[in-house]
Amino acid sequence: MARSMRTCLHSGRLALLAILVSGGIVLQILACALYNNWWPMLTVLMYLMLPMPLIFFLGSSSPSMMSNEGDGWVNFTKFLTGASVVGSIAIPSILKHAGVIGWGALSMELSSFIVFGVAILWLIQMNGEDEYSSAF
Amino acid sequence: MENLALLWGIIGPGVSGAVFGAGWWFWVDAVVCSAVQVSFLHYLPGIFASLAALMFNAVNKDEIGYDYYSPYGDDSEWRVKLWLFVAYVVSFVCLAGSVGLLVQDALTDKGPSVWTGVAGVLQCVLVLISGLIYWTCHSED
């Protein structure tokens, strides 16, 4: 593939990724604004913790997340990611169970979570592709 | 089979974090949705279970090998084993305590509801399982 084609496709993918992330943020805020109930914003705390391993290890030259390296801090950030994934599903569910929010807000929160998840997985995959092509 | 071990090394800590989070969030749900004030006694099994999970992950697995030479002298294996033993005792006491609280909640009507007791047991079990999962991951290397 020609080099200009590849860079065009790459920036196109980045733009799509940015649209996904902003879509997720819009869904999250809509879940609160449409029902005039700002409790679901607590989930934002969990979303802050979610991309932590990416932020810490994206640019580093040390073994990436996808390897089997047993470095203590890598394991701990993965632990935090797992906990924040469960937390971002759990907080809306607990709010629904306690009757603080309704079904509409719950479904918007969960779809916002799915959108963020897809965006992060795509970012990880893109990052893995970059390493492969740069060695080439 | 080899692939499974590699995959486990990558996602294991994440799974452990997810299970730990699930345990604690069930407890938060029970406390939030409880009609009566949940006394501090009910929080204790969960707190001590988390402590026990932390304790038996703090052990360096090499130290329980046979030819480990420690700076404390040749017979220091017993310290590590004592630490692990205390961690096991604490975790089993938590399990027993949470089951006991569940039975007590089920029998009386005036205290916390059955869901509080069930969530307490779930919390204890999930936190301990999460500790075990984390233990199996970091010994992969």
PDB file of C-alpha atoms in Angstrom:
ATOM      1  CA  MET A   1       0.000   0.000   0.000  1.00  0.00           C
ATOM      2  CA  ALA A   2       1.358   3.438  -0.873  1.00  0.00           C
ATOM      3  CA  ARG A   3       2.705   5.435   2.015  1.00  0.00           C
ATOM      4  CA  SER A   4       0.311   8.362   1.597  1.00  0.00           C
ATOM      5  CA  MET A   5      -2.617   5.921   1.493  1.00  0.00           C
ATOM      6  CA  ARG A   6      -1.459   4.361   4.729  1.00  0.00           C
ATOM      7  CA  THR A   7      -1.130   7.656   6.582  1.00  0.00           C
ATOM      8  CA  CYS A   8      -4.540   8.735   5.281  1.00  0.00           C
ATOM      9  CA  LEU A   9      -6.107   5.527   6.564  1.00  0.00           C
ATOM     10  CA  HIS A  10      -4.291   5.887   9.868  1.00  0.00           C
ATOM     11  CA  SER A  11      -5.549   9.416  10.502  1.00  0.00           C
ATOM     12  CA  GLY A  12      -9.008   8.298   9.406  1.00  0.00           C
ATOM     13  CA  ARG A  13      -8.915   5.589  12.043  1.00  0.00           C
ATOM     14  CA  LEU A  14      -7.755   8.058  14.676  1.00  0.00           C
ATOM     15  CA  ALA A  15     -10.628  10.389  13.791  1.00  0.00           C
ATOM     16  CA  LEU A  16     -13.106   7.510  14.096  1.00  0.00           C
ATOM     17  CA  LEU A  17     -11.616   6.622  17.463  1.00  0.00           C
ATOM     18  CA  ALA A  18     -12.023  10.208  18.655  1.00  0.00           C
ATOM     19  CA  ILE A  19     -15.657  10.179  17.495  1.00  0.00           C
ATOM     20  CA  LEU A  20     -16.240   6.964  19.450  1.00  0.00           C
ATOM     21  CA  VAL A  21     -14.793   8.413  22.648  1.00  0.00           C
ATOM     22  CA  SER A  22     -16.779  11.633  22.367  1.00  0.00           C
ATOM     23  CA  GLY A  23     -19.891   9.558  21.642  1.00  0.00           C
ATOM     24  CA  GLY A  24     -19.280   7.700  24.883  1.00  0.00           C
ATOM     25  CA  ILE A  25     -18.915  10.940  26.808  1.00  0.00           C
ATOM     26  CA  VAL A  26     -22.125  12.295  25.236  1.00  0.00           C
ATOM     27  CA  LEU A  27     -24.025   9.140  26.230  1.00  0.00           C
ATOM     28  CA  GLN A  28     -22.716   9.421  29.778  1.00  0.00           C
ATOM     29  CA  ILE A  29     -23.784  13.066  30.140  1.00  0.00           C
ATOM     30  CA  LEU A  30     -27.144  12.429  28.433  1.00  0.00           C
ATOM     31  CA  ALA A  31     -27.856   9.672  30.954  1.00  0.00           C
ATOM     32  CA  CYS A  32     -27.749  12.336  33.639  1.00  0.00           C
ATOM     33  CA  ALA A  33     -29.119  15.376  31.811  1.00  0.00           C
ATOM     34  CA  LEU A  34     -32.193  13.775  30.216  1.00  0.00           C
ATOM     35  CA  TYR A  35     -33.516  12.637  33.580  1.00  0.00           C
ATOM     36  CA  ASN A  36     -32.275  15.659  35.526  1.00  0.00           C
ATOM     37  CA  ASN A  37     -30.573  13.296  37.950  1.00  0.00           C
ATOM     38  CA  TRP A  38     -26.836  13.769  38.321  1.00  0.00           C
ATOM     39  CA  TRP A  39     -26.058  10.631  40.340  1.00  0.00           C
ATOM     40  CA  PRO A  40     -24.745   8.590  37.375  1.00  0.00           C
ATOM     41  CA  MET A  41     -21.796  10.995  37.133  1.00  0.00           C
ATOM     42  CA  LEU A  42     -20.171   8.868  39.857  1.00  0.00           C
ATOM     43  CA  THR A  43     -19.292   6.415  37.086  1.00  0.00           C
ATOM     44  CA  VAL A  44     -16.859   9.023  35.745  1.00  0.00           C
ATOM     45  CA  LEU A  45     -14.615   8.145  38.700  1.00  0.00           C
ATOM     46  CA  MET A  46     -14.356   4.610  37.350  1.00  0.00           C
ATOM     47  CA  TYR A  47     -13.767   5.805  33.801  1.00  0.00           C
ATOM     48  CA  LEU A  48     -10.786   7.796  35.064  1.00  0.00           C
ATOM     49  CA  MET A  49      -9.195   4.623  36.391  1.00  0.00           C
ATOM     50  CA  LEU A  50      -9.955   2.508  33.349  1.00  0.00           C
ATOM     51  CA  PRO A  51      -7.284   3.671  30.855  1.00  0.00           C
ATOM     52  CA  MET A  52      -4.525   3.682  33.467  1.00  0.00           C
ATOM     53  CA  PRO A  53      -2.405   0.840  32.028  1.00  0.00           C
ATOM     54  CA  LEU A  54      -2.547   2.467  28.619  1.00  0.00           C
ATOM     55  CA  ILE A  55      -1.426   5.819  29.973  1.00  0.00           C
ATOM     56  CA  PHE A  56       1.424   4.337  31.943  1.00  0.00           C
ATOM     57  CA  PHE A  57       2.725   1.805  29.484  1.00  0.00           C
ATOM     58  CA  LEU A  58       1.759   3.115  26.042  1.00  0.00           C
ATOM     59  CA  GLY A  59       4.928   5.007  25.320  1.00  0.00           C
ATOM     60  CA  SER A  60       7.390   3.003  27.344  1.00  0.00           C
ATOM     61  CA  SER A  61       9.936   0.729  25.777  1.00  0.00           C
ATOM     62  CA  SER A  62       9.569  -1.831  28.520  1.00  0.00           C
ATOM     63  CA  PRO A  63       7.592  -5.000  27.696  1.00  0.00           C
ATOM     64  CA  SER A  64       4.087  -4.067  26.695  1.00  0.00           C
ATOM     65  CA  MET A  65       0.862  -5.103  28.358  1.00  0.00           C
ATOM     66  CA  MET A  66       0.308  -7.930  25.946  1.00  0.00           C
ATOM     67  CA  SER A  67       3.368  -9.845  27.052  1.00  0.00           C
ATOM     68  CA  ASN A  68       3.673 -12.251  29.909  1.00  0.00           C
ATOM     69  CA  GLU A  69       6.092 -10.116  31.915  1.00  0.00           C
ATOM     70  CA  GLY A  70       5.541 -10.396  35.609  1.00  0.00           C
ATOM     71  CA  ASP A  71       6.645  -6.928  36.627  1.00  0.00           C
ATOM     72  CA  GLY A  72       4.817  -6.031  39.829  1.00  0.00           C
ATOM     73  CA  TRP A  73       3.514  -2.635  38.764  1.00  0.00           C
ATOM     74  CA  VAL A  74       2.176  -3.901  35.424  1.00  0.00           C
ATOM     75  CA  ASN A  75       0.199  -6.531  37.303  1.00  0.00           C
ATOM     76  CA  PHE A  76      -1.105  -3.980  39.743  1.00  0.00           C
ATOM     77  CA  THR A  77      -2.350  -1.631  37.014  1.00  0.00           C
ATOM     78  CA  LYS A  78      -4.083  -4.568  35.333  1.00  0.00           C
ATOM     79  CA  PHE A  79      -5.701  -5.316  38.688  1.00  0.00           C
ATOM     80  CA  LEU A  80      -6.954  -1.707  38.886  1.00  0.00           C
ATOM     81  CA  THR A  81      -8.278  -1.911  35.340  1.00  0.00           C
ATOM     82  CA  GLY A  82     -10.231  -5.056  36.148  1.00  0.00           C
ATOM     83  CA  ALA A  83     -11.651  -3.468  39.283  1.00  0.00           C
ATOM     84  CA  SER A  84     -12.655  -0.282  37.438  1.00  0.00           C
ATOM     85  CA  VAL A  85     -14.330  -2.283  34.638  1.00  0.00           C
ATOM     86  CA  VAL A  86     -16.485  -4.037  37.220  1.00  0.00           C
ATOM     87  CA  GLY A  87     -16.994  -0.758  39.059  1.00  0.00           C
ATOM     88  CA  SER A  88     -18.304   1.066  36.007  1.00  0.00           C
ATOM     89  CA  ILE A  89     -20.892  -1.689  35.532  1.00  0.00           C
ATOM     90  CA  ALA A  90     -21.605  -1.918  39.248  1.00  0.00           C
ATOM     91  CA  ILE A  91     -22.231   1.756  40.061  1.00  0.00           C
ATOM     92  CA  PRO A  92     -25.173   2.188  37.641  1.00  0.00           C
ATOM     93  CA  SER A  93     -26.585  -1.183  38.732  1.00  0.00           C
ATOM     94  CA  ILE A  94     -26.416  -0.232  42.410  1.00  0.00           C
ATOM     95  CA  LEU A  95     -28.049   3.131  41.651  1.00  0.00           C
ATOM     96  CA  LYS A  96     -30.832   1.303  39.801  1.00  0.00           C
ATOM     97  CA  HIS A  97     -31.224  -1.245  42.597  1.00  0.00           C
ATOM     98  CA  ALA A  98     -31.562   1.524  45.155  1.00  0.00           C
ATOM     99  CA  GLY A  99     -34.144   3.236  42.978  1.00  0.00           C
ATOM    100  CA  VAL A 100     -32.097   6.388  42.453  1.00  0.00           C
ATOM    101  CA  ILE A 101     -32.142   6.177  38.629  1.00  0.00           C
ATOM    102  CA  GLY A 102     -34.501   4.559  36.119  1.00  0.00           C
ATOM    103  CA  TRP A 103     -34.116   1.955  33.345  1.00  0.00           C
ATOM    104  CA  GLY A 104     -33.396   4.560  30.653  1.00  0.00           C
ATOM    105  CA  ALA A 105     -30.481   6.071  32.528  1.00  0.00           C
ATOM    106  CA  LEU A 106     -29.141   2.592  33.319  1.00  0.00           C
ATOM    107  CA  SER A 107     -29.201   1.507  29.687  1.00  0.00           C
ATOM    108  CA  MET A 108     -27.473   4.731  28.601  1.00  0.00           C
ATOM    109  CA  GLU A 109     -24.772   4.270  31.196  1.00  0.00           C
ATOM    110  CA  LEU A 110     -24.156   0.683  30.125  1.00  0.00           C
ATOM    111  CA  SER A 111     -24.025   1.603  26.445  1.00  0.00           C
ATOM    112  CA  SER A 112     -21.579   4.405  27.224  1.00  0.00           C
ATOM    113  CA  PHE A 113     -19.413   1.811  28.967  1.00  0.00           C
ATOM    114  CA  ILE A 114     -19.561  -0.499  25.940  1.00  0.00           C
ATOM    115  CA  VAL A 115     -18.588   2.370  23.625  1.00  0.00           C
ATOM    116  CA  PHE A 116     -15.582   3.237  25.798  1.00  0.00           C
ATOM    117  CA  GLY A 117     -14.586  -0.426  25.956  1.00  0.00           C
ATOM    118  CA  VAL A 118     -14.670  -0.777  22.173  1.00  0.00           C
ATOM    119  CA  ALA A 119     -12.643   2.427  21.794  1.00  0.00           C
ATOM    120  CA  ILE A 120      -9.961   1.268  24.230  1.00  0.00           C
ATOM    121  CA  LEU A 121      -9.696  -2.195  22.659  1.00  0.00           C
ATOM    122  CA  TRP A 122      -9.359  -0.592  19.241  1.00  0.00           C
ATOM    123  CA  LEU A 123      -6.665   1.749  20.535  1.00  0.00           C
ATOM    124  CA  ILE A 124      -4.706  -1.194  21.948  1.00  0.00           C
ATOM    125  CA  GLN A 125      -4.982  -3.033  18.653  1.00  0.00           C
ATOM    126  CA  MET A 126      -3.870   0.028  16.704  1.00  0.00           C
ATOM    127  CA  ASN A 127      -0.910   0.457  18.993  1.00  0.00           C
ATOM    128  CA  GLY A 128       0.081  -3.174  18.476  1.00  0.00           C
ATOM    129  CA  GLU A 129      -0.139  -2.716  14.705  1.00  0.00           C
ATOM    130  CA  ASP A 130       2.104   0.334  14.852  1.00  0.00           C
ATOM    131  CA  GLU A 131       4.861  -1.621  16.561  1.00  0.00           C
ATOM    132  CA  TYR A 132       4.663  -4.309  13.959  1.00  0.00           C
ATOM    133  CA  SER A 133       4.833  -1.953  11.003  1.00  0.00           C
ATOM    134  CA  SER A 134       7.623   0.160  12.472  1.00  0.00           C
ATOM    135  CA  ALA A 135       9.836  -2.881  12.776  1.00  0.00           C
ATOM    136  CA  PHE A 136       9.107  -3.464   9.074  1.00  0.00           C
TER     137      PHE A 136
ATOM    138  CA  MET B   1      -1.845 -25.843  26.923  1.00  0.00           C
ATOM    139  CA  GLU B   2       1.175 -23.570  26.710  1.00  0.00           C
ATOM    140  CA  ASN B   3      -0.967 -20.888  25.072  1.00  0.00           C
ATOM    141  CA  LEU B   4      -3.408 -21.026  27.941  1.00  0.00           C
ATOM    142  CA  ALA B   5      -0.630 -20.336  30.439  1.00  0.00           C
ATOM    143  CA  LEU B   6       0.589 -17.356  28.401  1.00  0.00           C
ATOM    144  CA  LEU B   7      -2.933 -15.966  28.081  1.00  0.00           C
ATOM    145  CA  TRP B   8      -3.475 -16.379  31.791  1.00  0.00           C
ATOM    146  CA  GLY B   9      -0.318 -14.418  32.518  1.00  0.00           C
ATOM    147  CA  ILE B  10      -1.648 -11.531  30.463  1.00  0.00           C
ATOM    148  CA  ILE B  11      -5.250 -11.245  31.671  1.00  0.00           C
ATOM    149  CA  GLY B  12      -4.928 -12.904  35.065  1.00  0.00           C
ATOM    150  CA  PRO B  13      -4.383  -9.764  37.168  1.00  0.00           C
ATOM    151  CA  GLY B  14      -7.305  -8.119  35.351  1.00  0.00           C
ATOM    152  CA  VAL B  15      -9.607 -11.028  36.170  1.00  0.00           C
ATOM    153  CA  SER B  16      -8.432 -10.917  39.770  1.00  0.00           C
ATOM    154  CA  GLY B  17      -9.208  -7.199  39.964  1.00  0.00           C
ATOM    155  CA  ALA B  18     -12.631  -7.782  38.448  1.00  0.00           C
ATOM    156  CA  VAL B  19     -13.511 -10.479  40.991  1.00  0.00           C
ATOM    157  CA  PHE B  20     -12.232  -8.337  43.867  1.00  0.00           C
ATOM    158  CA  GLY B  21     -14.286  -5.403  42.636  1.00  0.00           C
ATOM    159  CA  ALA B  22     -17.362  -7.605  42.244  1.00  0.00           C
ATOM    160  CA  GLY B  23     -17.031  -8.793  45.841  1.00  0.00           C
ATOM    161  CA  TRP B  24     -16.820  -5.300  47.271  1.00  0.00           C
ATOM    162  CA  TRP B  25     -19.543  -3.831  45.028  1.00  0.00           C
ATOM    163  CA  PHE B  26     -22.015  -6.541  46.121  1.00  0.00           C
ATOM    164  CA  TRP B  27     -21.351  -5.408  49.673  1.00  0.00           C
ATOM    165  CA  VAL B  28     -21.837  -1.730  48.779  1.00  0.00           C
ATOM    166  CA  ASP B  29     -25.140  -2.664  47.156  1.00  0.00           C
ATOM    167  CA  ALA B  30     -26.308  -4.472  50.285  1.00  0.00           C
ATOM    168  CA  VAL B  31     -25.363  -1.563  52.537  1.00  0.00           C
ATOM    169  CA  VAL B  32     -27.023   1.008  50.254  1.00  0.00           C
ATOM    170  CA  CYS B  33     -30.245  -0.955  49.785  1.00  0.00           C
ATOM    171  CA  SER B  34     -30.564  -2.032  53.389  1.00  0.00           C
ATOM    172  CA  ALA B  35     -33.570  -0.705  55.244  1.00  0.00           C
ATOM    173  CA  VAL B  36     -31.763  -0.707  58.598  1.00  0.00           C
ATOM    174  CA  GLN B  37     -28.379   0.695  59.507  1.00  0.00           C
ATOM    175  CA  VAL B  38     -25.774  -2.033  58.988  1.00  0.00           C
ATOM    176  CA  SER B  39     -23.605  -2.228  62.086  1.00  0.00           C
ATOM    177  CA  PHE B  40     -19.804  -2.209  61.903  1.00  0.00           C
ATOM    178  CA  LEU B  41     -19.678  -5.842  62.956  1.00  0.00           C
ATOM    179  CA  HIS B  42     -21.040  -6.815  59.538  1.00  0.00           C
ATOM    180  CA  TYR B  43     -18.226  -4.963  57.761  1.00  0.00           C
ATOM    181  CA  LEU B  44     -15.529  -6.910  59.558  1.00  0.00           C
ATOM    182  CA  PRO B  45     -15.492 -10.194  57.559  1.00  0.00           C
ATOM    183  CA  GLY B  46     -15.025  -8.288  54.307  1.00  0.00           C
ATOM    184  CA  ILE B  47     -12.253  -6.100  55.668  1.00  0.00           C
ATOM    185  CA  PHE B  48     -10.353  -9.014  57.141  1.00  0.00           C
ATOM    186  CA  ALA B  49     -10.810 -11.084  53.988  1.00  0.00           C
ATOM    187  CA  SER B  50      -9.212  -8.282  51.958  1.00  0.00           C
ATOM    188  CA  LEU B  51      -6.405  -8.153  54.507  1.00  0.00           C
ATOM    189  CA  ALA B  52      -5.882 -11.922  54.234  1.00  0.00           C
ATOM    190  CA  ALA B  53      -5.827 -11.731  50.418  1.00  0.00           C
ATOM    191  CA  LEU B  54      -3.187  -8.994  50.675  1.00  0.00           C
ATOM    192  CA  MET B  55      -1.190 -11.020  53.179  1.00  0.00           C
ATOM    193  CA  PHE B  56      -0.807 -14.153  51.161  1.00  0.00           C
ATOM    194  CA  ASN B  57       0.084 -12.184  48.069  1.00  0.00           C
ATOM    195  CA  ALA B  58       2.857 -10.376  49.880  1.00  0.00           C
ATOM    196  CA  VAL B  59       4.889 -13.581  50.061  1.00  0.00           C
ATOM    197  CA  ASN B  60       7.740 -14.041  47.632  1.00  0.00           C
ATOM    198  CA  LYS B  61       7.228 -17.530  46.291  1.00  0.00           C
ATOM    199  CA  ASP B  62      10.933 -18.277  46.123  1.00  0.00           C
ATOM    200  CA  GLU B  63      11.208 -18.113  49.861  1.00  0.00           C
ATOM    201  CA  ILE B  64       9.431 -21.396  50.474  1.00  0.00           C
ATOM    202  CA  GLY B  65      11.797 -23.386  48.275  1.00  0.00           C
ATOM    203  CA  TYR B  66      14.173 -25.858  49.793  1.00  0.00           C
ATOM    204  CA  ASP B  67      17.563 -24.312  49.138  1.00  0.00           C
ATOM    205  CA  TYR B  68      16.759 -20.700  49.851  1.00  0.00           C
ATOM    206  CA  TYR B  69      19.520 -18.990  51.757  1.00  0.00           C
ATOM    207  CA  SER B  70      18.168 -15.993  53.597  1.00  0.00           C
ATOM    208  CA  PRO B  71      20.035 -13.183  55.315  1.00  0.00           C
ATOM    209  CA  TYR B  72      18.346 -14.137  58.568  1.00  0.00           C
ATOM    210  CA  GLY B  73      20.055 -17.491  58.815  1.00  0.00           C
ATOM    211  CA  ASP B  74      19.339 -20.971  57.603  1.00  0.00           C
ATOM    212  CA  ASP B  75      16.162 -21.715  59.490  1.00  0.00           C
ATOM    213  CA  SER B  76      14.014 -18.755  58.427  1.00  0.00           C
ATOM    214  CA  GLU B  77      11.554 -20.815  56.418  1.00  0.00           C
ATOM    215  CA  TRP B  78       9.276 -20.924  59.404  1.00  0.00           C
ATOM    216  CA  ARG B  79       8.656 -17.179  59.292  1.00  0.00           C
ATOM    217  CA  VAL B  80       7.160 -17.375  55.814  1.00  0.00           C
ATOM    218  CA  LYS B  81       5.123 -20.413  56.767  1.00  0.00           C
ATOM    219  CA  LEU B  82       3.874 -18.683  59.896  1.00  0.00           C
ATOM    220  CA  TRP B  83       2.827 -15.652  57.847  1.00  0.00           C
ATOM    221  CA  LEU B  84       0.939 -17.875  55.406  1.00  0.00           C
ATOM    222  CA  PHE B  85      -0.654 -19.785  58.252  1.00  0.00           C
ATOM    223  CA  VAL B  86      -1.918 -16.611  59.888  1.00  0.00           C
ATOM    224  CA  ALA B  87      -3.304 -15.468  56.518  1.00  0.00           C
ATOM    225  CA  TYR B  88      -5.167 -18.776  56.105  1.00  0.00           C
ATOM    226  CA  VAL B  89      -6.539 -18.647  59.633  1.00  0.00           C
ATOM    227  CA  VAL B  90      -7.809 -15.091  59.116  1.00  0.00           C
ATOM    228  CA  SER B  91      -9.462 -16.017  55.816  1.00  0.00           C
ATOM    229  CA  PHE B  92     -11.241 -19.053  57.262  1.00  0.00           C
ATOM    230  CA  VAL B  93     -12.413 -17.114  60.292  1.00  0.00           C
ATOM    231  CA  CYS B  94     -13.851 -14.466  57.951  1.00  0.00           C
ATOM    232  CA  LEU B  95     -15.703 -17.077  55.944  1.00  0.00           C
ATOM    233  CA  ALA B  96     -17.122 -18.645  59.074  1.00  0.00           C
ATOM    234  CA  GLY B  97     -18.027 -15.241  60.482  1.00  0.00           C
ATOM    235  CA  SER B  98     -19.852 -14.131  57.345  1.00  0.00           C
ATOM    236  CA  VAL B  99     -21.822 -17.389  57.172  1.00  0.00           C
ATOM    237  CA  GLY B 100     -22.695 -17.004  60.845  1.00  0.00           C
ATOM    238  CA  LEU B 101     -23.911 -13.448  60.261  1.00  0.00           C
ATOM    239  CA  LEU B 102     -25.998 -14.674  57.320  1.00  0.00           C
ATOM    240  CA  VAL B 103     -27.692 -17.287  59.496  1.00  0.00           C
ATOM    241  CA  GLN B 104     -28.306 -14.709  62.210  1.00  0.00           C
ATOM    242  CA  ASP B 105     -29.792 -12.251  59.687  1.00  0.00           C
ATOM    243  CA  ALA B 106     -32.059 -14.928  58.293  1.00  0.00           C
ATOM    244  CA  LEU B 107     -33.414 -15.886  61.687  1.00  0.00           C
ATOM    245  CA  THR B 108     -34.287 -12.467  63.140  1.00  0.00           C
ATOM    246  CA  ASP B 109     -36.584  -9.907  61.558  1.00  0.00           C
ATOM    247  CA  LYS B 110     -35.314  -6.845  63.327  1.00  0.00           C
ATOM    248  CA  GLY B 111     -31.748  -6.837  62.031  1.00  0.00           C
ATOM    249  CA  PRO B 112     -30.412  -6.459  58.476  1.00  0.00           C
ATOM    250  CA  SER B 113     -32.176  -8.334  55.703  1.00  0.00           C
ATOM    251  CA  VAL B 114     -31.157 -11.659  54.205  1.00  0.00           C
ATOM    252  CA  TRP B 115     -29.596  -9.902  51.221  1.00  0.00           C
ATOM    253  CA  THR B 116     -27.095  -8.222  53.544  1.00  0.00           C
ATOM    254  CA  GLY B 117     -26.012 -11.583  54.893  1.00  0.00           C
ATOM    255  CA  VAL B 118     -25.822 -13.156  51.424  1.00  0.00           C
ATOM    256  CA  ALA B 119     -23.840 -10.211  50.111  1.00  0.00           C
ATOM    257  CA  GLY B 120     -21.468 -10.541  53.045  1.00  0.00           C
ATOM    258  CA  VAL B 121     -20.772 -14.188  52.233  1.00  0.00           C
ATOM    259  CA  LEU B 122     -20.403 -13.397  48.515  1.00  0.00           C
ATOM    260  CA  GLN B 123     -18.005 -10.589  49.330  1.00  0.00           C
ATOM    261  CA  CYS B 124     -15.832 -12.814  51.498  1.00  0.00           C
ATOM    262  CA  VAL B 125     -15.741 -15.646  48.957  1.00  0.00           C
ATOM    263  CA  LEU B 126     -15.065 -13.415  45.960  1.00  0.00           C
ATOM    264  CA  VAL B 127     -12.327 -11.427  47.689  1.00  0.00           C
ATOM    265  CA  LEU B 128     -10.521 -14.590  48.742  1.00  0.00           C
ATOM    266  CA  ILE B 129     -10.857 -16.100  45.259  1.00  0.00           C
ATOM    267  CA  SER B 130      -9.470 -12.882  43.808  1.00  0.00           C
ATOM    268  CA  GLY B 131      -6.458 -13.156  46.099  1.00  0.00           C
ATOM    269  CA  LEU B 132      -5.897 -16.733  44.946  1.00  0.00           C
ATOM    270  CA  ILE B 133      -6.148 -15.749  41.276  1.00  0.00           C
ATOM    271  CA  TYR B 134      -3.613 -12.953  41.749  1.00  0.00           C
ATOM    272  CA  TRP B 135      -1.326 -15.430  43.509  1.00  0.00           C
ATOM    273  CA  THR B 136      -1.439 -17.811  40.543  1.00  0.00           C
ATOM    274  CA  CYS B 137      -0.610 -15.017  38.092  1.00  0.00           C
ATOM    275  CA  HIS B 138       2.454 -13.536  39.580  1.00  0.00           C
ATOM    276  CA  SER B 139       4.118 -16.860  40.007  1.00  0.00           C
ATOM    277  CA  GLU B 140       4.001 -17.500  36.264  1.00  0.00           C
ATOM    278  CA  ASP B 141       7.459 -16.027  35.716  1.00  0.00           C
TER     279      ASP B 141
END
